[in-house]
Coordinates of N, CA and C in Angstrom, one line a residue:
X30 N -12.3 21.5 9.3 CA -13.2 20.5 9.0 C -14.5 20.8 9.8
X31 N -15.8 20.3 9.3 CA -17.1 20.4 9.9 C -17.7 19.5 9.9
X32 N -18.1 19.4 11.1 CA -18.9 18.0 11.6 C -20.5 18.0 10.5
X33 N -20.8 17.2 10.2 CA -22.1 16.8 9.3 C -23.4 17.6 10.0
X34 N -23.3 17.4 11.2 CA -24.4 17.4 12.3 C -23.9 17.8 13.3
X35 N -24.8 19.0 14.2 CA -24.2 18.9 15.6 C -25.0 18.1 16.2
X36 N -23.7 18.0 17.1 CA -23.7 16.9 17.9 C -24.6 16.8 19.2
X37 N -25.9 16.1 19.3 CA -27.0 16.2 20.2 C -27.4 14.4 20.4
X38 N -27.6 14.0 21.8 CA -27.4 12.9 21.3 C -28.5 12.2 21.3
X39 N -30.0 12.7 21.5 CA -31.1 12.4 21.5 C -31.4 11.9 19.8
X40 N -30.3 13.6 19.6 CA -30.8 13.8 17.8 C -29.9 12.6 17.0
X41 N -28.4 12.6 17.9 CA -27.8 11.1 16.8 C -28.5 9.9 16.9
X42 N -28.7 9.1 18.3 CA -29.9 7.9 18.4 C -30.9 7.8 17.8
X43 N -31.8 9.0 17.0 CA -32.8 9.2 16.7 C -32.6 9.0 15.1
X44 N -31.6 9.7 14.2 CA -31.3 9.4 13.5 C -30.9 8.0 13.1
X45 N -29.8 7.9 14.0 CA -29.7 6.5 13.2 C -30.6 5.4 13.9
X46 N -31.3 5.4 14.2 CA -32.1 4.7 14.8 C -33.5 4.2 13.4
X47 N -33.5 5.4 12.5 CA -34.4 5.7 11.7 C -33.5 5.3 10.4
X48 N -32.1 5.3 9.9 CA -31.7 4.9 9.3 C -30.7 3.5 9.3
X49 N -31.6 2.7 10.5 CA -30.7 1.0 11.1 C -32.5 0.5 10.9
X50 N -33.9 0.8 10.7 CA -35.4 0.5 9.7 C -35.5 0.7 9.0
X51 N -34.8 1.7 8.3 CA -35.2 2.1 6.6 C -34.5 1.6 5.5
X52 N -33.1 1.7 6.2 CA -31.6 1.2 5.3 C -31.1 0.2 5.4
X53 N -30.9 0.2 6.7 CA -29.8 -1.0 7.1 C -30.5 -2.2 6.9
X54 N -31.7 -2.5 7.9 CA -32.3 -3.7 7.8 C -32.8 -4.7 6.6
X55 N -32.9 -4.2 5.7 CA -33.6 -3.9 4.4 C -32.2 -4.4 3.3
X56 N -31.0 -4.4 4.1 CA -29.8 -4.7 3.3 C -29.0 -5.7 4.1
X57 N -28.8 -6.2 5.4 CA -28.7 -7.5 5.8 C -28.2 -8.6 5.5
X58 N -29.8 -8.9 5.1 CA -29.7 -10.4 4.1 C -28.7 -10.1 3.3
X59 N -28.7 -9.3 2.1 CA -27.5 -9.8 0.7 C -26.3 -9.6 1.2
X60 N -25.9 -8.9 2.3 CA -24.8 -8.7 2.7 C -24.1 -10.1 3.4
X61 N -25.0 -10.5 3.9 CA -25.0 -11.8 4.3 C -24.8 -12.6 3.3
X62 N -25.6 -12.7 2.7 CA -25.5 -14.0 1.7 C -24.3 -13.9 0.6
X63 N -24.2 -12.6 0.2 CA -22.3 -12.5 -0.9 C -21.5 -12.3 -0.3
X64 N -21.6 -12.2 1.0 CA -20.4 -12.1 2.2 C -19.7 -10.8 1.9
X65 N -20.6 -9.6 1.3 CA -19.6 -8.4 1.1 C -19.8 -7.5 2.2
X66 N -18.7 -6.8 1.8 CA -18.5 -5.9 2.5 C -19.9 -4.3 2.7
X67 N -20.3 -3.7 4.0 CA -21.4 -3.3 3.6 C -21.3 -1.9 3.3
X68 N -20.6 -1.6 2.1 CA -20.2 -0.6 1.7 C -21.4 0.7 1.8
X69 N -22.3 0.2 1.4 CA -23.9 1.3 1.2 C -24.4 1.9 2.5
X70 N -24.2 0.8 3.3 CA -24.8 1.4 4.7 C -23.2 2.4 5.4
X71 N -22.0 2.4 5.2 CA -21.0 3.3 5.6 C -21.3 4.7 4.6
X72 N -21.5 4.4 3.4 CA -21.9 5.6 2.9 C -23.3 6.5 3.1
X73 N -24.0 5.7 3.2 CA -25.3 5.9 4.2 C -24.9 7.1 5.4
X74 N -24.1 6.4 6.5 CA -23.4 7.0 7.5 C -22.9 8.3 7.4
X75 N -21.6 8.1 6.3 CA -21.3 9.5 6.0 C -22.5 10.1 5.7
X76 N -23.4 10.3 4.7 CA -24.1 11.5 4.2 C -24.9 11.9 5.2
X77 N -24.8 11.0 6.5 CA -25.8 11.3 7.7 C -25.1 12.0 8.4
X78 N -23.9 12.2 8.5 CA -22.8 13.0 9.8 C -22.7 12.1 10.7
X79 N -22.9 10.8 10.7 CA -22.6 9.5 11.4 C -21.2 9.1 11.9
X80 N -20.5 8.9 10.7 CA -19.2 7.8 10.2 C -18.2 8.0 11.3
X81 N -17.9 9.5 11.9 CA -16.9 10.1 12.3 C -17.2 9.7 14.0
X82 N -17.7 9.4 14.5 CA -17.8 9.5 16.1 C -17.1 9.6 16.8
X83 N -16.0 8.6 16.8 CA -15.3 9.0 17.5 C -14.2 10.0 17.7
X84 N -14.2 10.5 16.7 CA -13.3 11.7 15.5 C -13.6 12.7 16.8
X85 N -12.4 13.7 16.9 CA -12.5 14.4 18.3 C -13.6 15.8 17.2
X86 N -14.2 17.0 18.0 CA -15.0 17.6 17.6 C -14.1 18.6 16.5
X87 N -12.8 18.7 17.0 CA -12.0 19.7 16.4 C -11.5 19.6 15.0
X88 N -11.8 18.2 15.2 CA -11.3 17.6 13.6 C -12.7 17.5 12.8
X89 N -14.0 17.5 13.3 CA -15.0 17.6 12.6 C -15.9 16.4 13.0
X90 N -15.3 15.6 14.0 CA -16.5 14.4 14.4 C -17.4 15.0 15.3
X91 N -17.9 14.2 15.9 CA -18.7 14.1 17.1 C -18.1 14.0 18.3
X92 N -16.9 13.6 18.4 CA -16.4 13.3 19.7 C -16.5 12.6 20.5
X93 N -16.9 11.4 20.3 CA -17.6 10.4 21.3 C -16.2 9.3 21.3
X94 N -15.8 9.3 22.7 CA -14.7 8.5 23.1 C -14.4 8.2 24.6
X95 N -13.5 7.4 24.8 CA -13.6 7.6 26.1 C -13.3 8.4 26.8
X96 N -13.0 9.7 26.4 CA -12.7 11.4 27.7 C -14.0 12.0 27.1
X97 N -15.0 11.4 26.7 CA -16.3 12.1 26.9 C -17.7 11.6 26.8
X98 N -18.4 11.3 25.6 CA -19.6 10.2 25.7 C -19.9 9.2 25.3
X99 N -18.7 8.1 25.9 CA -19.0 7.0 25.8 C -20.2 5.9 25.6
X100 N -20.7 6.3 26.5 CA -22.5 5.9 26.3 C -23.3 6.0 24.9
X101 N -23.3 6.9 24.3 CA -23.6 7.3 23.2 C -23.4 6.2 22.3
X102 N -21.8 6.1 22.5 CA -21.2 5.6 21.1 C -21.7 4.1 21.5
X103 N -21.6 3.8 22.3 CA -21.9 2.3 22.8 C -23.5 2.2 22.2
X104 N -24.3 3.0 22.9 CA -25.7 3.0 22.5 C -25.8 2.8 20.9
X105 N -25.4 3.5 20.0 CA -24.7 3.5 18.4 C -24.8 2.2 17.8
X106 N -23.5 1.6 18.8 CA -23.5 0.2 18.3 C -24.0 -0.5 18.2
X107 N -25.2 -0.7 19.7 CA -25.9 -1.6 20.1 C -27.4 -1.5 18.7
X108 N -27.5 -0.1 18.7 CA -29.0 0.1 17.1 C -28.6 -0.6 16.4
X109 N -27.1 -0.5 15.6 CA -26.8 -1.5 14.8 C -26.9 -2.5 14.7
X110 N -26.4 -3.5 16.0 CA -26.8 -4.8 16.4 C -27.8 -5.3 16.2
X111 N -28.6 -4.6 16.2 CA -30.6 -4.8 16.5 C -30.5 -5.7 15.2
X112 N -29.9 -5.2 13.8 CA -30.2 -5.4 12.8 C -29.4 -6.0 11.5
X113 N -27.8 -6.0 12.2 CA -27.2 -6.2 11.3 C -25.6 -6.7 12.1
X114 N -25.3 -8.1 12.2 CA -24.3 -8.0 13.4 C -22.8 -7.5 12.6
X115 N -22.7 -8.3 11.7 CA -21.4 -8.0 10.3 C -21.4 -6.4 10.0
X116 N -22.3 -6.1 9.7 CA -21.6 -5.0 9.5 C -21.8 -3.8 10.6
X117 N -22.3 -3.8 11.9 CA -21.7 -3.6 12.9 C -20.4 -4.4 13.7
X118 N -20.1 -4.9 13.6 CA -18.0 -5.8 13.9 C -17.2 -4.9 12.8
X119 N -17.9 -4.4 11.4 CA -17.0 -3.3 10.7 C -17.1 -2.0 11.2
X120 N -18.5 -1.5 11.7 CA -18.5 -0.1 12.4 C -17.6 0.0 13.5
X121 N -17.2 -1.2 14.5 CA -16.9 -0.7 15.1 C -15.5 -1.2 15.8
X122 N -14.7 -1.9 14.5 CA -13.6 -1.5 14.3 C -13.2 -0.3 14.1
X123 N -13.9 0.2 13.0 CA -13.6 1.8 12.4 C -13.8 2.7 13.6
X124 N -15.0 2.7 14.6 CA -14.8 3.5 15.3 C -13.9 3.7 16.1
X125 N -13.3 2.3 16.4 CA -12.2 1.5 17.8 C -11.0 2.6 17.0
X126 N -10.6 2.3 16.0 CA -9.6 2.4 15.3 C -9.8 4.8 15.7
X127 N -10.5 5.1 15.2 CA -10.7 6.4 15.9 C -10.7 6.8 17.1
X128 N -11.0 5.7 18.0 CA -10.6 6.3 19.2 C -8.7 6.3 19.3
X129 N -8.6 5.2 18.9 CA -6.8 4.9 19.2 C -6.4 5.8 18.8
X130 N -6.8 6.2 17.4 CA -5.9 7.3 16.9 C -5.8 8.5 17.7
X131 N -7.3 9.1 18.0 CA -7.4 10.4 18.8 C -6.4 10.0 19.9
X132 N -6.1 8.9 20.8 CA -4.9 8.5 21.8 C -3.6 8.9 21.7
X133 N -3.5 8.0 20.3 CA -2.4 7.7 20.2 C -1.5 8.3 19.3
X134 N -2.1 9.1 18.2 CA -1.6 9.5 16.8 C -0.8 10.8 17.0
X135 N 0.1 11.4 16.6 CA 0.7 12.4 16.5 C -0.3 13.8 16.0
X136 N 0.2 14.9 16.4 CA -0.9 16.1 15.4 C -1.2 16.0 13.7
X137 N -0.2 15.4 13.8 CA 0.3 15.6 11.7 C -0.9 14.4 11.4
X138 N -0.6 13.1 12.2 CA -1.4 11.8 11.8 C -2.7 12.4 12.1
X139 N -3.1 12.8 13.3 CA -4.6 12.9 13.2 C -5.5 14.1 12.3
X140 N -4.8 15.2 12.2 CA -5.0 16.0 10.9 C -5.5 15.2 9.4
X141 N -4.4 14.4 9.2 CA -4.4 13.5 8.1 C -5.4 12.6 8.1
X142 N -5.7 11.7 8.8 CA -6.5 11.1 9.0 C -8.0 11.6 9.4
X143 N -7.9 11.9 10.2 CA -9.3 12.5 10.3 C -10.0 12.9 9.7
X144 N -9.1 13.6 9.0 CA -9.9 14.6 7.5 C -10.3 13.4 6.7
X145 N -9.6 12.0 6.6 CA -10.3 11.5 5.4 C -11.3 10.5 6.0
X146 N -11.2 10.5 7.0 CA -12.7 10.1 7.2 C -13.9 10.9 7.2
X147 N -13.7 12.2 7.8 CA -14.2 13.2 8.0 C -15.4 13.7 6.8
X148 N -14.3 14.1 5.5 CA -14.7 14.6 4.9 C -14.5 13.8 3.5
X149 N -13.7 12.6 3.3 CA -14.1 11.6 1.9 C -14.8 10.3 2.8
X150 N -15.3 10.4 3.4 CA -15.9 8.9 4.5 C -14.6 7.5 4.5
X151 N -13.3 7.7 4.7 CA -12.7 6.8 4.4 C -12.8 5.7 5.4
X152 N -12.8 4.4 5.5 CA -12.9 3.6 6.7 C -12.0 3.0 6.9
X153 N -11.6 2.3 8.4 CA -10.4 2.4 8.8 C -10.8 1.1 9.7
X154 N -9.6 0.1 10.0 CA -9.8 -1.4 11.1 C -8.4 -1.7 11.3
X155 N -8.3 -2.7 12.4 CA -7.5 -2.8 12.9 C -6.6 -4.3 12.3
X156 N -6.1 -4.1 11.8 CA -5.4 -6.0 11.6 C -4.9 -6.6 13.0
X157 N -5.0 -7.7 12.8 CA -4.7 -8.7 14.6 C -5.0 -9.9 13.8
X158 N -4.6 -11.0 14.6 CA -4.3 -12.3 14.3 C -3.1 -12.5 13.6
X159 N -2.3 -13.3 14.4 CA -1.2 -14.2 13.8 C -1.7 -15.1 13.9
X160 N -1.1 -15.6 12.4 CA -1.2 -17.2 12.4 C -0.8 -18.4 13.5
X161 N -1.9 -19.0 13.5 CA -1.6 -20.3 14.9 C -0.1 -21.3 14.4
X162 N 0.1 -21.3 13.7 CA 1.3 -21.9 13.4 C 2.5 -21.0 13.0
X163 N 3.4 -21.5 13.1 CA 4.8 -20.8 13.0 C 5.2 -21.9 11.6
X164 N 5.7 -20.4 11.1 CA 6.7 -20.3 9.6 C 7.9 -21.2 10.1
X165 N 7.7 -22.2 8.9 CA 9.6 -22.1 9.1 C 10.6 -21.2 9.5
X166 N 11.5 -21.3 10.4 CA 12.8 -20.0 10.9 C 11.9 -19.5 11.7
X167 N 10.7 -19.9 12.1 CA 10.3 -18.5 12.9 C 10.4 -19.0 14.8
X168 N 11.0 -18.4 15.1 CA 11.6 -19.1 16.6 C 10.4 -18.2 17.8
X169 N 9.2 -17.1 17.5 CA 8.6 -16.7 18.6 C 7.3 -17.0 18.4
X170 N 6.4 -16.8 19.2 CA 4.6 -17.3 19.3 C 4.6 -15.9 18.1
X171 N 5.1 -14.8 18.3 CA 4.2 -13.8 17.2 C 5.2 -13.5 16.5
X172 N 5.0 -13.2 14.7 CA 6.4 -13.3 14.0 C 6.2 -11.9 13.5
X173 N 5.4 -10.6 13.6 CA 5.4 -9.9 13.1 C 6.2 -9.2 14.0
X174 N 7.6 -8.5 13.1 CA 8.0 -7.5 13.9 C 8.5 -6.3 12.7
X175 N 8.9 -5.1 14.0 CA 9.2 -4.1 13.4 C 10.9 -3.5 13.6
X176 N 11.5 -3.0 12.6 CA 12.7 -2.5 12.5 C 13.0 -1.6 12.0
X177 N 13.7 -0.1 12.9 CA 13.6 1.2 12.7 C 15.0 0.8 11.3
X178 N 14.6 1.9 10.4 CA 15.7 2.1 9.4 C 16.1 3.6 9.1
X179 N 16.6 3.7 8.3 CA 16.6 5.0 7.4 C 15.6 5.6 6.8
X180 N 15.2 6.7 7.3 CA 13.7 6.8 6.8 C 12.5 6.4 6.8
X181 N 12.3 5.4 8.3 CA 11.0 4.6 8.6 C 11.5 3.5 9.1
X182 N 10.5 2.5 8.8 CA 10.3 1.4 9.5 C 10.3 0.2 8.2
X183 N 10.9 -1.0 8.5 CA 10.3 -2.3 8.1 C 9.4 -2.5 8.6
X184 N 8.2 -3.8 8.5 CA 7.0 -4.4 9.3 C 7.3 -5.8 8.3
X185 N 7.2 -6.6 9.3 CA 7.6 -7.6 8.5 C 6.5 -9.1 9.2
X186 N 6.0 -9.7 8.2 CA 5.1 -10.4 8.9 C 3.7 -11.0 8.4
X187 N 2.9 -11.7 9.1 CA 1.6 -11.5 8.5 C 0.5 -11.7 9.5
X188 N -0.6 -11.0 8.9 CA -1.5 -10.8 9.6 C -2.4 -11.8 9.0
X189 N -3.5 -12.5 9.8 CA -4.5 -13.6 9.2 C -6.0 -12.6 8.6
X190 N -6.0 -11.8 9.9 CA -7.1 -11.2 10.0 C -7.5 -9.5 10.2
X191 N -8.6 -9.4 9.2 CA -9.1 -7.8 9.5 C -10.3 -7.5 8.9
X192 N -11.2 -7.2 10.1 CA -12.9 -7.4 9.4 C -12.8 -6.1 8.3
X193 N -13.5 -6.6 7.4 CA -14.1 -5.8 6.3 C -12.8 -5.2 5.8
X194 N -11.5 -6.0 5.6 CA -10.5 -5.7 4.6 C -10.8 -5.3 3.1
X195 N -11.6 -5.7 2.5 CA -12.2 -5.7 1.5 C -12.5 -4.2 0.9
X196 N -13.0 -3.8 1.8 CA -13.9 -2.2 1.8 C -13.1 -1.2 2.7
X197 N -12.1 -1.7 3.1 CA -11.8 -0.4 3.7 C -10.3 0.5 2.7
X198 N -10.0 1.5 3.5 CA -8.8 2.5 2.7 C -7.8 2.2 3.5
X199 N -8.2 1.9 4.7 CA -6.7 1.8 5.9 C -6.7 1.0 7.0
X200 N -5.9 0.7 7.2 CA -5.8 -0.4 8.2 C -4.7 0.1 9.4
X201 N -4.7 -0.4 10.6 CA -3.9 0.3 11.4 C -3.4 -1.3 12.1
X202 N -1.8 -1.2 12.2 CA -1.2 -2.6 13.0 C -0.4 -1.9 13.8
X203 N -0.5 -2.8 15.2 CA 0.3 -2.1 16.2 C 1.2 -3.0 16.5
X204 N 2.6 -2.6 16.7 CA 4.1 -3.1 16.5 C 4.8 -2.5 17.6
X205 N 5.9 -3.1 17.9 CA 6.6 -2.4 18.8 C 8.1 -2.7 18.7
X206 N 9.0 -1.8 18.5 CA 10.1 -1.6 18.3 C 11.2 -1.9 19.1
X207 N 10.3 -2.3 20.6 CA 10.9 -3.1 21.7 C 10.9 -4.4 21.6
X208 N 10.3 -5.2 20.3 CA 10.5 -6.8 20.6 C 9.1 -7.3 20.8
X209 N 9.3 -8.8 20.1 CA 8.4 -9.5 20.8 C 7.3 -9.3 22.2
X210 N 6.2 -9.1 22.1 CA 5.8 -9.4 23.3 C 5.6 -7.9 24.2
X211 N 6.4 -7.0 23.4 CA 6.8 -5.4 24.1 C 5.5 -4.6 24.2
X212 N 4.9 -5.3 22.9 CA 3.6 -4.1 22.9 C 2.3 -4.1 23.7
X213 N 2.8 -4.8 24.8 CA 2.2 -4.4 26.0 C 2.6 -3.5 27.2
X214 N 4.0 -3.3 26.4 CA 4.7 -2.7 28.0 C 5.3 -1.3 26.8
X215 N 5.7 -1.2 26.1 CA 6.3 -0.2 25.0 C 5.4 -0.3 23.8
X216 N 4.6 0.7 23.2 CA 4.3 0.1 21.6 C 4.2 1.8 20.7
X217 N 4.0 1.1 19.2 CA 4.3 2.3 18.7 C 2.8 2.2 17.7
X218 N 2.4 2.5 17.0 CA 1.8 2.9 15.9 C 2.6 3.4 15.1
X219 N 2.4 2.4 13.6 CA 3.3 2.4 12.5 C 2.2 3.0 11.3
X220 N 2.6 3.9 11.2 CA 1.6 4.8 10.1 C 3.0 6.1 9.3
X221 N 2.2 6.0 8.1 CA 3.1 7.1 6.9 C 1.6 7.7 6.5

């Protein structure tokens, strides 16, 4: 895989700095007002060498994470903010969600994944929120759980929330096969 752009970070701020006045700002409002998802300005991104940041270099991003230039990516965010808050809370789930993976993902997962951010711009968020109330039969504060089987996993449960579900290809939920409450002390990432 090859990164869009090398990676310079005068030259990425500068960039998107020039495409968060020309593009983004200019798109906002409607985004705002149909409550969609801001599909144009992520495609935007990709054709810029943007999308990937936190994507390690080897897979074709930029590498901006926390074992290297954090600052950057923070800086990143903050241009977006300037102009557009909604569809920066989608950037930067997607990006959050790329750091985790580079963490946490196996070689095979991050291969896989990377590439389709990389090179089909796919976007990626995190699901979170349980429902404030409890299901019928449901006896714990959080009801999503996971159970190893034959060939994978059950995930059983519901999620309330995941910014820009709408527009994205993947979503990532973190489970733990230790139980309730575990996936602070044991957790897994559940991905095929």
């Amino acid at each position: 895989m090859q990164t869009h752009i090398i990676y310079d970070q005068q030259t990425v701020l500068e960039r998107l700095s020039q495409l968060t006045q020309e593009q983004f700002a200019s798109r906002a409002a409607q985004y705002d007002k149909t409550a969609s998802f801001p599909a144009e300005n992520f495609e935007t991104l990709f054709h810029a060498g943007l999308h990937a940041p936190a994507v390690p270099i080897k897979y074709g991003g930029l590498g901006l994470g926390h074992s290297s230039d954090l600052l950057t990516l923070w800086m990143m965010t903050r241009e977006l903010a300037k102009v557009d808050l909604a569809f920066t809370r989608c950037w930067e789930g997607h990006t959050n969600i790329q750091v985790l993976l580079s963490a946490n993902a196996n070689e095979v997962q991050k291969q896989r994944w990377f590439e389709g951010i990389v090179q089909r711009g796919e976007k990626w968020a995190g699901c979170s929120g349980e429902p404030l109330s409890k299901v019928p039969g449901q006896t714990t504060g959080i009801g999503t759980t996971v159970k190893i089987v034959e060939g994978g996993y059950i995930v059983d449960g519901s999620k309330v929330f995941a910014t820009g579900a709408d527009g994205l290809q993947w979503a990532i939920l973190f489970v733990s096969t230790a139980g309730t409450g575990a996936v602070r002390h044991h957790w897994s990432i559940v991905m095929t």
